CSV table of C-alpha atoms and ligand atoms in Angstrom, one decimal:
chain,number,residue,atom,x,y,z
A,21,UNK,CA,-5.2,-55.2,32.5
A,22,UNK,CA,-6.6,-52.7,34.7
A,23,UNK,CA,-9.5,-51.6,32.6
A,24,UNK,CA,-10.7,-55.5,33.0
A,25,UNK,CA,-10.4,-55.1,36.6
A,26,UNK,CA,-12.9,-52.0,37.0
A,27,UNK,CA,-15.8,-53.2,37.2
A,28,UNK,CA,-15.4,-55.6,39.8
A,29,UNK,CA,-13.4,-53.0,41.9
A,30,UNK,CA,-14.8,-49.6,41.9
A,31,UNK,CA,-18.9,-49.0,42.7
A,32,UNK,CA,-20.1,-45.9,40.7
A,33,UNK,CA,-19.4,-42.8,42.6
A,34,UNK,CA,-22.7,-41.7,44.1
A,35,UNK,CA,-24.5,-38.8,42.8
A,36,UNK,CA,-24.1,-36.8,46.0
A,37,UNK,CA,-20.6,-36.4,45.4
A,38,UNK,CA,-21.4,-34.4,41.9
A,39,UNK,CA,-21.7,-30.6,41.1
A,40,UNK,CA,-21.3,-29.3,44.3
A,41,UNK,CA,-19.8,-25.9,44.4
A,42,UNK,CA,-15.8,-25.4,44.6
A,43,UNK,CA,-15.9,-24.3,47.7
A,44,UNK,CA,-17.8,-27.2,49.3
A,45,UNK,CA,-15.2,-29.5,47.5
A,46,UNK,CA,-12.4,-28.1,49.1
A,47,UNK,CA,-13.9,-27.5,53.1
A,48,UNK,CA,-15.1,-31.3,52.6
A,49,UNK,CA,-11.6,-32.5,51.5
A,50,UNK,CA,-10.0,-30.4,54.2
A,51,UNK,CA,-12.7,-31.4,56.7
A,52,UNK,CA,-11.9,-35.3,56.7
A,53,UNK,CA,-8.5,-34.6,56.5
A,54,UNK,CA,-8.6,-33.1,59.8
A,55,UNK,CA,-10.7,-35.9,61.2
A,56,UNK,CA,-8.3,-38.5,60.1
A,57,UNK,CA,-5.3,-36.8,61.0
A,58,UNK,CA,-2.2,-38.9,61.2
A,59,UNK,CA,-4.1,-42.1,59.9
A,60,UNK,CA,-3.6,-40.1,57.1
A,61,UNK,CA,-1.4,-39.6,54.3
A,62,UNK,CA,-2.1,-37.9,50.8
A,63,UNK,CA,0.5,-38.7,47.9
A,64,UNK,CA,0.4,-36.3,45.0
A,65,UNK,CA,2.6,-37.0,41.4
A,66,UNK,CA,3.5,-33.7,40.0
A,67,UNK,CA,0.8,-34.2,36.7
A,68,UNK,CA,-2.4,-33.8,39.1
A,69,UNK,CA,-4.5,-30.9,38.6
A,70,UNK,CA,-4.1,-28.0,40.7
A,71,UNK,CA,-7.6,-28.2,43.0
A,72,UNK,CA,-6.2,-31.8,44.0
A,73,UNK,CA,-2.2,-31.5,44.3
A,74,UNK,CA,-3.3,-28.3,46.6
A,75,UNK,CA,-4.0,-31.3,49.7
A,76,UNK,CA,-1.4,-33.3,49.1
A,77,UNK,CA,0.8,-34.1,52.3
A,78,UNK,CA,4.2,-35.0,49.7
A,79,UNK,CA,4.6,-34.5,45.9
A,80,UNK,CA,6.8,-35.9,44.1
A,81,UNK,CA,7.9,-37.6,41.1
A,82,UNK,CA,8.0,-41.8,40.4
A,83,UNK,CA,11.0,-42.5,42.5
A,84,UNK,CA,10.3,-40.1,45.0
A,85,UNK,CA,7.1,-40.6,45.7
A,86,UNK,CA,8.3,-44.0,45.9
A,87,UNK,CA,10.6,-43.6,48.5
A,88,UNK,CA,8.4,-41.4,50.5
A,89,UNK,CA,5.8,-44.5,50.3
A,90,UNK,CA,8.3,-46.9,51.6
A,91,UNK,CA,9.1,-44.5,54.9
A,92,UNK,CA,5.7,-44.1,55.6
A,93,UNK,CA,5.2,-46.4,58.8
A,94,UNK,CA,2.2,-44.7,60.7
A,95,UNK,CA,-0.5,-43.9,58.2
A,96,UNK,CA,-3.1,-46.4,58.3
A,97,UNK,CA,-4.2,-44.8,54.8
A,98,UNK,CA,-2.2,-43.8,52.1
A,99,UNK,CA,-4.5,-41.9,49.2
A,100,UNK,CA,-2.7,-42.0,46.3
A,101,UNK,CA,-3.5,-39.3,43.7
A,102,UNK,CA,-1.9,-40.4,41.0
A,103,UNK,CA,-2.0,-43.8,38.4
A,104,UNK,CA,-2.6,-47.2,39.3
A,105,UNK,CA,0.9,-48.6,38.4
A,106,UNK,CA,1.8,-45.8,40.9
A,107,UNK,CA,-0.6,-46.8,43.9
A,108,UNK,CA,0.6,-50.6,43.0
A,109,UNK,CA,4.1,-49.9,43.7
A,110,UNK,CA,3.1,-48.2,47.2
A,111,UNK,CA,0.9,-51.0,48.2
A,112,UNK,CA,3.8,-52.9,47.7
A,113,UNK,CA,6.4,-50.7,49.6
A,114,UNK,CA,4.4,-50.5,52.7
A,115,UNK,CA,2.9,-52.6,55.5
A,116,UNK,CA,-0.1,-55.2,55.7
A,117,UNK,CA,-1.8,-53.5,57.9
A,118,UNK,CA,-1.7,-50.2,55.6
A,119,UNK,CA,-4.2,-49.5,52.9
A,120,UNK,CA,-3.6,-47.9,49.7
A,121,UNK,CA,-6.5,-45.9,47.8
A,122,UNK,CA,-7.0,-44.7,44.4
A,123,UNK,CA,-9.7,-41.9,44.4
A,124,UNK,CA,-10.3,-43.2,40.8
A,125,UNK,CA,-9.5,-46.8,40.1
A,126,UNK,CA,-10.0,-45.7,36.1
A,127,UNK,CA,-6.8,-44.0,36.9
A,128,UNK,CA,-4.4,-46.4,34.6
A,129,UNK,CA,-1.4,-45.4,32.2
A,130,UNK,CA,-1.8,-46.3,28.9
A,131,UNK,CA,1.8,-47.1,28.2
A,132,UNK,CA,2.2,-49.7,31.4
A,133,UNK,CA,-1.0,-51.2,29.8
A,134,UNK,CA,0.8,-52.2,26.4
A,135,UNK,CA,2.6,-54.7,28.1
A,136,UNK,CA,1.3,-58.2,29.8
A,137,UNK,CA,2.3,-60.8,31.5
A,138,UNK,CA,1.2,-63.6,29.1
A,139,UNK,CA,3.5,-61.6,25.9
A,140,UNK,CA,6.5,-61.0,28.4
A,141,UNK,CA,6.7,-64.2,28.8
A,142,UNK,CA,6.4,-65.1,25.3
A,143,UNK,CA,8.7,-62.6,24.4
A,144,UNK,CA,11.1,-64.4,27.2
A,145,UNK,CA,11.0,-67.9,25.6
A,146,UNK,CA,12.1,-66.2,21.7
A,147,UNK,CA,14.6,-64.3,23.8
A,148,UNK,CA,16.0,-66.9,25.6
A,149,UNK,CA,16.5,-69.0,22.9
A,150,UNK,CA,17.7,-66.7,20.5
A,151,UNK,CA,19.9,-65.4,22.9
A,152,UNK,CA,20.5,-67.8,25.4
A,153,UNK,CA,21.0,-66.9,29.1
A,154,UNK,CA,22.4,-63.0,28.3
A,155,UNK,CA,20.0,-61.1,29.1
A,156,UNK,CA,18.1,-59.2,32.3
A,157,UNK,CA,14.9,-57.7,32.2
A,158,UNK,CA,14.5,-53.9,33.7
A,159,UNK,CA,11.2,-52.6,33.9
A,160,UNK,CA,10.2,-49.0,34.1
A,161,UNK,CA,8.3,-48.4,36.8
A,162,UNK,CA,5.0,-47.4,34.5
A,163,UNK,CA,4.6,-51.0,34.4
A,164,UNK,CA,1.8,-53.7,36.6
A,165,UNK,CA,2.8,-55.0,40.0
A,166,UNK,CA,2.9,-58.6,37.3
A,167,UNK,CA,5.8,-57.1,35.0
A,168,UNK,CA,7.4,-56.1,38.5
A,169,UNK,CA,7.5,-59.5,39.4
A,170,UNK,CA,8.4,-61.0,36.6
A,171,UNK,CA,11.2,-58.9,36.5
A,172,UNK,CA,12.1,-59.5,40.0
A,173,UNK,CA,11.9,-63.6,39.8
A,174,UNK,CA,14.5,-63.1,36.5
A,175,UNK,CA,17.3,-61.1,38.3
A,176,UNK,CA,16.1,-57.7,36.8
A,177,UNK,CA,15.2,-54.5,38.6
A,178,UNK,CA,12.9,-51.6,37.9
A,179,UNK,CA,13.7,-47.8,37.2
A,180,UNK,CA,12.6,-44.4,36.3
A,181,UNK,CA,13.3,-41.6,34.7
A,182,UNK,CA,15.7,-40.6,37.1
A,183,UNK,CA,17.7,-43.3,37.6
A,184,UNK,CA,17.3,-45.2,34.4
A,185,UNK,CA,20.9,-44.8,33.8
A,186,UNK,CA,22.3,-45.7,37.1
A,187,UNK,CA,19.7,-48.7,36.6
A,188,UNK,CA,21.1,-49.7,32.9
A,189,UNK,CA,25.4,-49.9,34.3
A,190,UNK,CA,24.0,-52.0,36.9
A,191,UNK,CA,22.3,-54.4,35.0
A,192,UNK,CA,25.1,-54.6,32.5
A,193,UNK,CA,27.2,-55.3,35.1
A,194,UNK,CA,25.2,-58.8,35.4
A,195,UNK,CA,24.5,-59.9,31.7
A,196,UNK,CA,25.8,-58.9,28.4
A,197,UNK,CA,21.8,-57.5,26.9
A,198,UNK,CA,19.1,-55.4,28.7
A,199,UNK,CA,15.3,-56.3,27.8
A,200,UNK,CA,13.9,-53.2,28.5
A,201,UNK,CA,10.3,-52.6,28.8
A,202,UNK,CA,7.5,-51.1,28.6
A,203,UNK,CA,8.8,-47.6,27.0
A,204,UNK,CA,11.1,-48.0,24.3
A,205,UNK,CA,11.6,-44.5,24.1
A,206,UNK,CA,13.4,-44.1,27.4
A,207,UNK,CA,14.9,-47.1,27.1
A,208,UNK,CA,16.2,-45.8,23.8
A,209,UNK,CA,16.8,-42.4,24.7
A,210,UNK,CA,18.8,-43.9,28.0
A,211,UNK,CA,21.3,-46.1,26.4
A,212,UNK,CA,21.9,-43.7,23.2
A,213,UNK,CA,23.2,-41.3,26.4
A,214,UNK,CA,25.5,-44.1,27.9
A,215,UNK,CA,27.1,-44.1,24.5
A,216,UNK,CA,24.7,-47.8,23.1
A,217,UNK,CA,24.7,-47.1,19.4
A,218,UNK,CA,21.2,-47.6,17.6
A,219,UNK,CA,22.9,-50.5,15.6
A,220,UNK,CA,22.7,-52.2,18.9
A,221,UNK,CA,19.3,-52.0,19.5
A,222,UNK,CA,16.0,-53.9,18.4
A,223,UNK,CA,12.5,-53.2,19.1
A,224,UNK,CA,10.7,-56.2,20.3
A,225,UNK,CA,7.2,-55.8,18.9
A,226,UNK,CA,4.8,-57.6,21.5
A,227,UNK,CA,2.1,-57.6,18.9
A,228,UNK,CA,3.1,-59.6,16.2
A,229,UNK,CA,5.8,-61.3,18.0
A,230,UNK,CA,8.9,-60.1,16.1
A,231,UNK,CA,12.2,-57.7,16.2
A,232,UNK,CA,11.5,-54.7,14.3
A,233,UNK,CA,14.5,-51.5,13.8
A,234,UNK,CA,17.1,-54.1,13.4
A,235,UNK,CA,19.9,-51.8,12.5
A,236,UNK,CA,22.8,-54.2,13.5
A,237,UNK,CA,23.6,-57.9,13.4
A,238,UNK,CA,21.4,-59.8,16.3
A,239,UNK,CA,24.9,-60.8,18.0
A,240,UNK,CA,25.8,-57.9,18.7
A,241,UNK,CA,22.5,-56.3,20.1
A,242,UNK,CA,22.5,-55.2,24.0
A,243,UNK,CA,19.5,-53.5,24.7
A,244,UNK,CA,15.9,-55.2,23.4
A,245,UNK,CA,13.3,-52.4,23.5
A,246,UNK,CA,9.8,-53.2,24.3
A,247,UNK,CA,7.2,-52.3,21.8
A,248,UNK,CA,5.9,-49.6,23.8
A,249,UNK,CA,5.0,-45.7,24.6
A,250,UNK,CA,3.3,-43.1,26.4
A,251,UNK,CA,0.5,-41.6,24.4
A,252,UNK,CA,1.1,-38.0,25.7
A,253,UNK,CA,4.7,-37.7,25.2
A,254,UNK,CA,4.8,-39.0,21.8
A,255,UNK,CA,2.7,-36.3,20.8
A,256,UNK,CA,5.7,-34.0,21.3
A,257,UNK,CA,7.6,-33.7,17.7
A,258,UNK,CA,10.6,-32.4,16.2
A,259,UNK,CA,8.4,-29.8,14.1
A,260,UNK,CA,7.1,-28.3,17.3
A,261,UNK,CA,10.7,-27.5,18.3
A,262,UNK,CA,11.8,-26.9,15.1
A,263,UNK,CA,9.5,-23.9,15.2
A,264,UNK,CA,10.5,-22.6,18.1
A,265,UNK,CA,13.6,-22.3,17.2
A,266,UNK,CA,12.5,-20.3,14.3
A,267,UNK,CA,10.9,-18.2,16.2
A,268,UNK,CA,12.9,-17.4,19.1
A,269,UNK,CA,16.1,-19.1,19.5
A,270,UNK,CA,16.7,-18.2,23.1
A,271,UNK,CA,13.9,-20.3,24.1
A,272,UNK,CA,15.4,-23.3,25.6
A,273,UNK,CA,13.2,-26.7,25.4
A,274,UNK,CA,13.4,-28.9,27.9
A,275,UNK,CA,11.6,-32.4,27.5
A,276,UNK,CA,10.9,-35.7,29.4
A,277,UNK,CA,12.9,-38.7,28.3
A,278,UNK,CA,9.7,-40.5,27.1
A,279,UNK,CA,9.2,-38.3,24.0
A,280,UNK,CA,10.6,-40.1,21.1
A,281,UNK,CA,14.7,-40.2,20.3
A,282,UNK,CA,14.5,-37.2,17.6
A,283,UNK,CA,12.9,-34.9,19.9
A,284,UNK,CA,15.4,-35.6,22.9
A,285,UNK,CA,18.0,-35.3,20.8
A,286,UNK,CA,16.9,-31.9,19.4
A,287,UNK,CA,16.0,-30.5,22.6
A,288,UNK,CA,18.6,-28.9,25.2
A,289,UNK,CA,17.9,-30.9,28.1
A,290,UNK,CA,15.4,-33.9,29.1
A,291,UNK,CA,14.5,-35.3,32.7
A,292,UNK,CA,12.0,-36.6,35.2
A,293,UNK,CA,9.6,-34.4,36.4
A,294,UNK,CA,11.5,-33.7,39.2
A,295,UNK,CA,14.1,-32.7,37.0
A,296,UNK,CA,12.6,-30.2,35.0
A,297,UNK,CA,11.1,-28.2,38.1
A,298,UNK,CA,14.5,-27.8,39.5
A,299,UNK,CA,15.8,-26.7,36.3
A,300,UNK,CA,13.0,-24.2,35.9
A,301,UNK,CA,13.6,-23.3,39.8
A,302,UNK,CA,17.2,-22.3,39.2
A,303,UNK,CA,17.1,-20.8,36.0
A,304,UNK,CA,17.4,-16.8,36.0
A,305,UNK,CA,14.6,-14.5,35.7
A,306,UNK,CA,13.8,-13.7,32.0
A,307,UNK,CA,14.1,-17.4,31.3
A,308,UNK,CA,12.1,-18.8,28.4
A,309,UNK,CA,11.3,-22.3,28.3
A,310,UNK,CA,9.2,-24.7,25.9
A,311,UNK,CA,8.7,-27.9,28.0
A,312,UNK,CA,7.6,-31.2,26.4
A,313,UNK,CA,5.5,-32.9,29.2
A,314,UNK,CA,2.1,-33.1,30.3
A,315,UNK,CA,-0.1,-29.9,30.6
A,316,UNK,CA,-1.1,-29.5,34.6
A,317,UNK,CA,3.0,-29.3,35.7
A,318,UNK,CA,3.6,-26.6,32.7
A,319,UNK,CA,0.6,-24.8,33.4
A,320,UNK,CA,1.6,-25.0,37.3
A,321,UNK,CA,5.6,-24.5,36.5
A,322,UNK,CA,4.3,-21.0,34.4
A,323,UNK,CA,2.0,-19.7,37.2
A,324,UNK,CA,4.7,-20.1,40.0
A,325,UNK,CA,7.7,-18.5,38.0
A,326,UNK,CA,5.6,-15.5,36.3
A,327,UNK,CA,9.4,-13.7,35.4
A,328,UNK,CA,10.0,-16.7,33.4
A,329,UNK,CA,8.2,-17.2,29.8
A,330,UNK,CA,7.2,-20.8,30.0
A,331,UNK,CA,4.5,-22.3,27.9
A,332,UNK,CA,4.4,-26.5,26.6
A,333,UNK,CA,6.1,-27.4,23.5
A,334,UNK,CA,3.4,-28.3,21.6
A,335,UNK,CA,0.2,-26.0,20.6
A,336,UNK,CA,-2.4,-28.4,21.6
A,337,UNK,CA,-3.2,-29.3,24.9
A,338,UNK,CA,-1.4,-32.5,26.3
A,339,UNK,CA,-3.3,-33.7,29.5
A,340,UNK,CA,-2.5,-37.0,30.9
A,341,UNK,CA,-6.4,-38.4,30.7
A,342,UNK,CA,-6.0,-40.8,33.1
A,343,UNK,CA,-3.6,-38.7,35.7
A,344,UNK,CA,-6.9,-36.3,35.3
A,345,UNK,CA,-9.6,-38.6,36.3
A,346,UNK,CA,-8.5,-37.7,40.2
A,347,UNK,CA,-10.8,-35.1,40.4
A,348,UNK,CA,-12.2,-33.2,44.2
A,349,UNK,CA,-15.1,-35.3,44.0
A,350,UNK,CA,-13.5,-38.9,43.8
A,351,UNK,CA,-11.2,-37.5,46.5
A,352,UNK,CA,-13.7,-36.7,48.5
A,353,UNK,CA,-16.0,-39.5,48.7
A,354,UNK,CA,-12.8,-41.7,49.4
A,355,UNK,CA,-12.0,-39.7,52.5
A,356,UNK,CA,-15.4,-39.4,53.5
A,357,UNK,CA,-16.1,-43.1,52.8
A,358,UNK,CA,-13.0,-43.7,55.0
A,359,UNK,CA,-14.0,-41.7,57.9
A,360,UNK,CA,-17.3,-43.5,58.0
A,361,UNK,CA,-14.7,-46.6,58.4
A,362,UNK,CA,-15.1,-48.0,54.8
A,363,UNK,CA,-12.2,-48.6,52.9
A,364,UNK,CA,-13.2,-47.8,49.1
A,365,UNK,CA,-11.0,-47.7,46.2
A,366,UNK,CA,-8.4,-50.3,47.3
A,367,UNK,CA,-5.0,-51.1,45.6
A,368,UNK,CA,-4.3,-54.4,46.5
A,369,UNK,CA,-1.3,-56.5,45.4
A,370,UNK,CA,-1.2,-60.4,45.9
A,371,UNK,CA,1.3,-62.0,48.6
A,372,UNK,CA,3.5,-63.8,46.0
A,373,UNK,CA,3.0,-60.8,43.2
A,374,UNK,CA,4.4,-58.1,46.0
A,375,UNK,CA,7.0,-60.8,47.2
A,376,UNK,CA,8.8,-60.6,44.0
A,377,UNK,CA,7.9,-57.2,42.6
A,378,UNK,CA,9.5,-56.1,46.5
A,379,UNK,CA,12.6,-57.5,45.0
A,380,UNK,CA,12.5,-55.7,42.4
A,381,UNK,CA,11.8,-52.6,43.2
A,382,UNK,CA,13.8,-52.8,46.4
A,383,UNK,CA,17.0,-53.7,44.0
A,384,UNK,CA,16.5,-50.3,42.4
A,385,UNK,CA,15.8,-48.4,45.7
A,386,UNK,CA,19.2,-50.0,46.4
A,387,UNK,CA,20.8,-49.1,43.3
A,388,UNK,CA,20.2,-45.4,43.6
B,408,13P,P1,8.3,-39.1,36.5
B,408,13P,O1,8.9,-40.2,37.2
B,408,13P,O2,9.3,-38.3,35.7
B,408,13P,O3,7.5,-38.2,37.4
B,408,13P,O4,7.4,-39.6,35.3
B,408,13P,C1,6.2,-40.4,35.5
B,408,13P,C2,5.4,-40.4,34.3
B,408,13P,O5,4.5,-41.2,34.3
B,408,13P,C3,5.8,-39.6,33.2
B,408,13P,O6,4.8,-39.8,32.2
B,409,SF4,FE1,1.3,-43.1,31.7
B,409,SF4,FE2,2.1,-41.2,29.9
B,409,SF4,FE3,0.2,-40.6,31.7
B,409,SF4,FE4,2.8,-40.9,32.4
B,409,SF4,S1,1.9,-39.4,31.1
B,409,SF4,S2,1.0,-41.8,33.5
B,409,SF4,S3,3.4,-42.6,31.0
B,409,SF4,S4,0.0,-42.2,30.1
């Protein structure tokens, strides 16, 4: 787990890097920027606060930024604001020679945490011999380089949000059941859209070690959800949009596919991240929107289409904590540690780990 793996990878940031004004944040981040010039390369997901996302070099969401990783042959760095699963996957998608950062090694994701590589493989051995060779793993990419690889040594690929479908008719194409991990909403939510009735679905429940939500008979189950979630979008419910509704029935809500399966179904449209900014970019002006994912892209999303009413679907804050902790100070003492020549912040995958998690992810690069 990557909350294990702190203290033995990230020094405490030194006091010189605190309360200095916003203005010295920003000509120090654009100051080593300059100096390391192409060596360079910032990476930004779309849930990064405003003051960082500002110096990114691409944005993007998971797959995207994915993709940009794995064309990026020149940078010698590649800072990655964004979560750890996130910096793993572009260590993994670029060269030896290249070194990934994470201003904030503290930057995990919750839901990729909930699932390890000692209960996968538990949960393999009561899979497999429940039942039998039918079934191919598919992890989303919110998951450690370990799942990855796991994944990758057992046939399976990885997905996102945007592809999770494309990803799901290809695996089927190769065995008869999915084990889907680590979000059992989008895994859920995913196949319910390719027509998968609930009855053949179970939730695998990496806890306790048994199927929960057994709707349907075990033979005829195809997709085995993993026990998992993201703690931001869960806090999205069908009350929220219920009200809304209420109270203004042109507003149109828009969610991400990891909020649970009664909110996606109640809402008018769900997507990546990517997704919903083109959505919001096409819509026509007068536009009102209630959109179910995390706090920094609404905010962002409202302040660049100001003849649009847009505000988030629920009426409490939802910040992704972690996604947060990339702040202008962390970002600045990694580029200023880096143009004094010291690498700090490192995401580094083992050889046989990236070998197979490579295969996985490459699979769904391939796939689409
Ligand atoms: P996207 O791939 O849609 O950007 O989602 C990433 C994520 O972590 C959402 O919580
Ligand atoms: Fe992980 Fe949820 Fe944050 Fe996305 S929003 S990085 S899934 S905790």
């Amino acid at each position: 787990m990557i909350r294990d793996m702190i203290p033995t990878v990230q020094k405490p940031m030194p006091d010189i890097y605190r309360n200095r004004s916003d203005q010295e944040y920003d000509e120090g981040i654009a100051q080593a920027k300059k100096r390391l010039g192409k060596d360079l390369v910032i990476m930004g997901h779309h849930y990064q606060r405003d003051d960082v996302i500002r110096f990114a070099d691409f944005t993007g969401d998971s797959l995207e930024l994915a993709r940009i990783a794995e064309k990026q042959k020149r940078a010698q760095y590649i800072v990655f604001c964004g979560v750890h699963f996130m910096a793993e996957s572009a260590d993994i998608l670029t060269g030896e020679e290249q070194a990934v950062i994470l201003p904030d090694m503290k930057a995990g994701c919750s839901m990729a945490d909930m699932a390890d590589l000692e209960e996968l493989e538990e949960a393999w051995d009561v899979i497999q011999e429940e039942l039998g060779d039918t079934v191919i793993p598919v992890t989303y990419v919110n998951s450690t380089a370990a799942i990855k690889a796991f994944v990758g040594r057992h046939g399976g690929t990885t997905c996102t949000s945007t592809n999770a479908k494309g990803v799901l008719e290809w695996a089927f194409t190769r065995k008869k059941r999915i084990l889907f991990l680590p979000d059992q909403h989008l895994g859920r939510n995913t196949a319910y859209a390719m027509g998968i009735p609930l009855e053949q679905m179970a939730v695998w429940n990496q806890v306790e070690g048994v199927w929960e939500e057994e709707k349907g008979p075990k033979e005829d189950w195809r997709v085995l959800l993993w026990k998992g979630h993201c703690s931001v979008h869960t806090k999205f419910t069908l009350d929220q949009i219920e009200k809304i509704r209420k109270q203004d029935p042109k507003t149109r809500v828009i969610v991400h596919p990891e909020c649970t399966f009664d909110v996606v179904q109640a809402s008018d449209d769900n997507g990546s991240t990517s997704y919903i900014i083109r959505r919001i970019q096409e819509a026509p002006s007068g536009s009102k929107w209630a959109v179910g994912t995390e706090v920094n892209l609404v905010q962002r999303l409202a302040h660049q289409h100001p003849d649009q009413e847009i505000r988030l679907l629920s009426e409490t804050m939802c910040p992704c904590l972690t996604m947060n902790r990339i702040d202008r100070p962390h970002l600045l003492w990694t580029l200023e540690s880096l143009v004094e020549g010291r690498i700090i912040n490192q995401v580094s995958v083992d050889e046989d780990t990236t070998h197979w998690a490579k295969t996985a992810l490459d699979r769904m690069l391939s796939i689409g």
